[in-house]
mmCIF file of C-alpha atoms in Angstrom:
data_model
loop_
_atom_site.group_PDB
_atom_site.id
_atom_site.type_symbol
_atom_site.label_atom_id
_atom_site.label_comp_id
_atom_site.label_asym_id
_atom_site.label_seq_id
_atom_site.Cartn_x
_atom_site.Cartn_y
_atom_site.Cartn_z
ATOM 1 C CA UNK W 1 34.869 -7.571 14.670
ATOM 2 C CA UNK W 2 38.193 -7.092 16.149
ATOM 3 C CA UNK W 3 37.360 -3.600 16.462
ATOM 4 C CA UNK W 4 34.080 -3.392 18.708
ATOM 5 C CA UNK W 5 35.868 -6.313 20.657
ATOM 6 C CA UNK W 6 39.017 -4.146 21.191
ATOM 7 C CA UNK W 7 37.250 -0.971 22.299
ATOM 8 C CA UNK W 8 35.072 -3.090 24.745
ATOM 9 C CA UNK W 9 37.752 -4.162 26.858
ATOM 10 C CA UNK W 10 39.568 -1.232 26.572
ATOM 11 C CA UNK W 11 36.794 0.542 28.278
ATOM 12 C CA UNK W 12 37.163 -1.775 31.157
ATOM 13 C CA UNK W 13 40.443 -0.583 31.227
ATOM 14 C CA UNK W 14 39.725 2.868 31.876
ATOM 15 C CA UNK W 15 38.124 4.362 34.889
ATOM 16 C CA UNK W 16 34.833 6.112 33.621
ATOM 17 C CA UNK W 17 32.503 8.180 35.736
ATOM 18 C CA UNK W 18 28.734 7.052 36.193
ATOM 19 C CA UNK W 19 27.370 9.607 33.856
ATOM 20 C CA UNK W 20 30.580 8.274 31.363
ATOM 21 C CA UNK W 21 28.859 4.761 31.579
ATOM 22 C CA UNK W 22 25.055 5.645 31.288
ATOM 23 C CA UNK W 23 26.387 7.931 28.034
ATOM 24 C CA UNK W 24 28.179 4.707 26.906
ATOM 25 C CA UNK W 25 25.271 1.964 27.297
ATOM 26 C CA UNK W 26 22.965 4.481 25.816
ATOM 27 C CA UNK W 27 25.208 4.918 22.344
ATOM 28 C CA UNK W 28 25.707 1.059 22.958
ATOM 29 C CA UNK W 29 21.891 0.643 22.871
ATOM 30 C CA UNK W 30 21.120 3.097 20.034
ATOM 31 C CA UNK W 31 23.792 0.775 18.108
ATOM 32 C CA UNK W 32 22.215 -2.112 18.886
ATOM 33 C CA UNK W 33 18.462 -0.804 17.596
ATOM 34 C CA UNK W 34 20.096 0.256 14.782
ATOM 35 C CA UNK W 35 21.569 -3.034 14.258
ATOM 36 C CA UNK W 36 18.155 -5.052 14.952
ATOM 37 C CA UNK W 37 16.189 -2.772 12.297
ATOM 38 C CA UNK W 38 18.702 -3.347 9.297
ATOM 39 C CA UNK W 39 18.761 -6.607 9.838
ATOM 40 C CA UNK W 40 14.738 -6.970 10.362
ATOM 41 C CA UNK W 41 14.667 -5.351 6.953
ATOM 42 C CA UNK W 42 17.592 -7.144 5.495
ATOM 43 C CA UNK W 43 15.876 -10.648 6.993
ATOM 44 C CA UNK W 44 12.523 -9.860 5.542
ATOM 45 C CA UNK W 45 13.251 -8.773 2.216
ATOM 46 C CA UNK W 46 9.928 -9.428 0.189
ATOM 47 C CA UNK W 47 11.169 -9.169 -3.352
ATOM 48 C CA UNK W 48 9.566 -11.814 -4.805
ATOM 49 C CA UNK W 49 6.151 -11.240 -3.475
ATOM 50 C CA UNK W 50 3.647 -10.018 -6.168
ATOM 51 C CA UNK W 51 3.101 -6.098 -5.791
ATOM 52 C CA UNK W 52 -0.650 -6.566 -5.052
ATOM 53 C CA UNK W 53 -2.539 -9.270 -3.044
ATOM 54 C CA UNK W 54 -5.610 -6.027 -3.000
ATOM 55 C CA UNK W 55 -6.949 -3.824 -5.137
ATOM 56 C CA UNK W 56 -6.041 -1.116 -2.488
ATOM 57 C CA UNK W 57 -2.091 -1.412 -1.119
ATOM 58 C CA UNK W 58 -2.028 -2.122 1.949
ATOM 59 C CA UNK W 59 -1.560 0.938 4.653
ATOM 60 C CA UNK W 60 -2.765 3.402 2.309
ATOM 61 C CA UNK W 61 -6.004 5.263 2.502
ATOM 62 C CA UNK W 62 -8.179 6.482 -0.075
ATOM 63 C CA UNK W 63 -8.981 10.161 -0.289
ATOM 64 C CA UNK W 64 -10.391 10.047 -3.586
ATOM 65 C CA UNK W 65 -12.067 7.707 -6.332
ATOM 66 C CA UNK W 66 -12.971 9.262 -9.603
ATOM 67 C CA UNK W 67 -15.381 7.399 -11.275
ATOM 68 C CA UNK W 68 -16.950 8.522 -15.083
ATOM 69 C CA UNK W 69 -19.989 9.406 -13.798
ATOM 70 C CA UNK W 70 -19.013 10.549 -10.308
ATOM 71 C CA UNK W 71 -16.534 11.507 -7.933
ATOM 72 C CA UNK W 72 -16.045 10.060 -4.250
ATOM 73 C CA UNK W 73 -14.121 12.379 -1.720
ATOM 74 C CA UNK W 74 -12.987 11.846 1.909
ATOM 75 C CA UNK W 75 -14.961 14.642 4.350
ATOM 76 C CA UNK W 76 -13.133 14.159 7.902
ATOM 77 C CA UNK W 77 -14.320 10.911 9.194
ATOM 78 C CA UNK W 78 -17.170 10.374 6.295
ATOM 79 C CA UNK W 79 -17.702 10.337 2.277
ATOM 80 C CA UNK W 80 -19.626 12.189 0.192
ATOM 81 C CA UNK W 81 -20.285 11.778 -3.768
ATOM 82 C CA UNK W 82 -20.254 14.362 -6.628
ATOM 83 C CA UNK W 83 -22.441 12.312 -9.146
ATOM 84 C CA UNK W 84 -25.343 13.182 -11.919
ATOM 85 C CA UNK W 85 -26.599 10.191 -10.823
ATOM 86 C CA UNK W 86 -28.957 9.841 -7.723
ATOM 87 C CA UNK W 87 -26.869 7.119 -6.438
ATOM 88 C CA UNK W 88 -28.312 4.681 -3.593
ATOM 89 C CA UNK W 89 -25.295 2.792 -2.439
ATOM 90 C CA UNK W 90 -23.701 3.250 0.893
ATOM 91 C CA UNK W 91 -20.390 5.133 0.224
ATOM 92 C CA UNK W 92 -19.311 3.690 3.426
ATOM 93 C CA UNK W 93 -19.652 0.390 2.373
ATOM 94 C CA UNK W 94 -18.317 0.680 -1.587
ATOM 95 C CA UNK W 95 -15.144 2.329 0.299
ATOM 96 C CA UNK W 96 -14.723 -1.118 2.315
ATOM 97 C CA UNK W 97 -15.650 -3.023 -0.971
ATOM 98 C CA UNK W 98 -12.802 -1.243 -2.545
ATOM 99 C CA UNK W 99 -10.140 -1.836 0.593
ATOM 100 C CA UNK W 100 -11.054 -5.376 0.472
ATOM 101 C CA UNK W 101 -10.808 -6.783 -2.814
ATOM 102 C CA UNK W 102 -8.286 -9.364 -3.565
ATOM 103 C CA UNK W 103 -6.652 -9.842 -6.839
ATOM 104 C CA UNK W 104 -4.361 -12.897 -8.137
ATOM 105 C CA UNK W 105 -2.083 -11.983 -11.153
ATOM 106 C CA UNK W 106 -3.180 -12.861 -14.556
ATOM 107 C CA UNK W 107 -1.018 -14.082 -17.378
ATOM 108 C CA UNK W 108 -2.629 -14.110 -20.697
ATOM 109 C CA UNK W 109 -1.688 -11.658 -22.927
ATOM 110 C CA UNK W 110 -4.773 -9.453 -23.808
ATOM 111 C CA UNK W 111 -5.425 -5.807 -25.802
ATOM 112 C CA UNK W 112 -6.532 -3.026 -23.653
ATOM 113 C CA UNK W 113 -8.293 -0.371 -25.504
ATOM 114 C CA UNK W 114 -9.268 2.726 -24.432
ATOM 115 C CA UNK W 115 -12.676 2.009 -24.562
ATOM 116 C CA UNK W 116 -12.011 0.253 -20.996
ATOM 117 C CA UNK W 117 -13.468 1.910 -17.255
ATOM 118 C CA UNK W 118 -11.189 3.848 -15.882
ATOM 119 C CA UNK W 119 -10.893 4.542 -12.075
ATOM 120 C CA UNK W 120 -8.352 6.803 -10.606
ATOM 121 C CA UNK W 121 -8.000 6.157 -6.923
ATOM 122 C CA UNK W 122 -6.088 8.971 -4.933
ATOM 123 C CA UNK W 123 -4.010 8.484 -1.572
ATOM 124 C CA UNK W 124 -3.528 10.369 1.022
ATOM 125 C CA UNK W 125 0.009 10.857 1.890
ATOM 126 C CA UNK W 126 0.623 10.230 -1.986
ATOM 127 C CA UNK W 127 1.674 12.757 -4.530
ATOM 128 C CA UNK W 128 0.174 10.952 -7.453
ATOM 129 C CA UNK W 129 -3.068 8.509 -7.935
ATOM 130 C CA UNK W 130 -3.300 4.766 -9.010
ATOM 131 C CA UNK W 131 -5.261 4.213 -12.258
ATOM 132 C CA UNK W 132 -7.342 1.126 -12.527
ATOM 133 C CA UNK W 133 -8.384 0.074 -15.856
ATOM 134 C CA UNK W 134 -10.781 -2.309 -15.989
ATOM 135 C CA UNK W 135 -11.851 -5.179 -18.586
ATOM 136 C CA UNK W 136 -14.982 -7.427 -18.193
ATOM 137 C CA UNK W 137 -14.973 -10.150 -19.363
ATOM 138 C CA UNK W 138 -18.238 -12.854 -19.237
ATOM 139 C CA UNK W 139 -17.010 -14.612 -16.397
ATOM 140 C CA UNK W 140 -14.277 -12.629 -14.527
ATOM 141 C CA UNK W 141 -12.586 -8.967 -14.431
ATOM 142 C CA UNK W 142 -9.787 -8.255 -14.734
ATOM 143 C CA UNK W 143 -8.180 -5.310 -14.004
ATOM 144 C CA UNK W 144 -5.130 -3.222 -15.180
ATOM 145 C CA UNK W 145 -2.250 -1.397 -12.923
ATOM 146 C CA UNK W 146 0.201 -0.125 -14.787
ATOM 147 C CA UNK W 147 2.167 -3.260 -16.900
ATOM 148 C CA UNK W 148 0.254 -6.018 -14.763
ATOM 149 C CA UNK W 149 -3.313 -7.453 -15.162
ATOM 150 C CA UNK W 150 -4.897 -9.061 -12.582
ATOM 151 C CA UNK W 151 -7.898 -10.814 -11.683
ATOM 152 C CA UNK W 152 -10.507 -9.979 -9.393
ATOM 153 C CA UNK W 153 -10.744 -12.911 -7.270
ATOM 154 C CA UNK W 154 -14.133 -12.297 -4.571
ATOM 155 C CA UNK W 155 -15.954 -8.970 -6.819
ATOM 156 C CA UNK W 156 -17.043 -8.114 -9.910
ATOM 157 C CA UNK W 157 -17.020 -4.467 -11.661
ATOM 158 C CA UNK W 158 -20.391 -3.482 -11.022
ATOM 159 C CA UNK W 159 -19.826 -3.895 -7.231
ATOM 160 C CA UNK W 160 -16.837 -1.276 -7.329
ATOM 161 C CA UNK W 161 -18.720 1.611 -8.760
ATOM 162 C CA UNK W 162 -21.674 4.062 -7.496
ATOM 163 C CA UNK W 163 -25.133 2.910 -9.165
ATOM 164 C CA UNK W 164 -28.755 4.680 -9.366
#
């Protein structure tokens, strides 16, 4: 602190040119930006948040979903669907399901199989997918991302995947 303070006045000290002092309140400036952004992040530190409050992370956007039966890619603006199935639903709209769904952690202990649906989700901008096991249950499903289950809180299974 003694530092900054001592090099402040000792500018005042010294006779600077007018392109001296626009040079030194723009480093000052940069400093201070610098100084506002570590401390936003330093301020804000969300630790102890769970990972997921969605399915889908936040600021991330799907490129792929890989069903069993089919395959949902980004074209440009729209969606399109490898599938043996004729399948009726709106892609649009089981995209939005997908960015929409919230999920609350789940506690119990339970055994996953590999028996369970499996949906791999790619991102663009991401090097590898998320896979999304899922286990239904009678009434609720729950769903598996890497270590942690979690429930889905406003969907159920069948409304995530492509259907005749």
């Amino acid at each position: 602190m003694i530092l900054p303070c001592f090099l402040f006045t000792s500018l005042f000290m010294v006779k600077l040119s007018q392109r001296a002092w626009n040079n030194v309140i723009i480093v000052s400036m940069l400093a201070l930006i610098m100084l506002f952004n570590l401390s936003s992040n330093f301020l804000n530190d969300d630790s102890d948040a769970p990972a997921f409050s969605t399915l889908i992370p936040q600021g991330l956007l799907i490129s792929t979903i890989e069903f069993s039966n089919a395959k949902v890619e980004r074209v440009g603006q729209g969606w399109r669907i490898e599938s043996k199935l004729s399948v009726s639903k709106d892609l649009q709209g089981l995209l939005d399901v997908w960015q929409s769904v919230e999920v609350s952690p789940f506690e119990e202990n339970l055994q996953w199989g590999d028996s369970q649906p499996k949906v791999t989700v790619w991102f663009i901008g991401q090097a590898e997918p998320i896979e999304y096991y899922f286990l239904i249950l009678a009434d609720k499903t729950l769903v598996k991302l890497g270590q942690q289950t979690y429930q889905l809180v406003n969907v159920n299974y069948q409304t995530l995947i492509p259907t005749e």
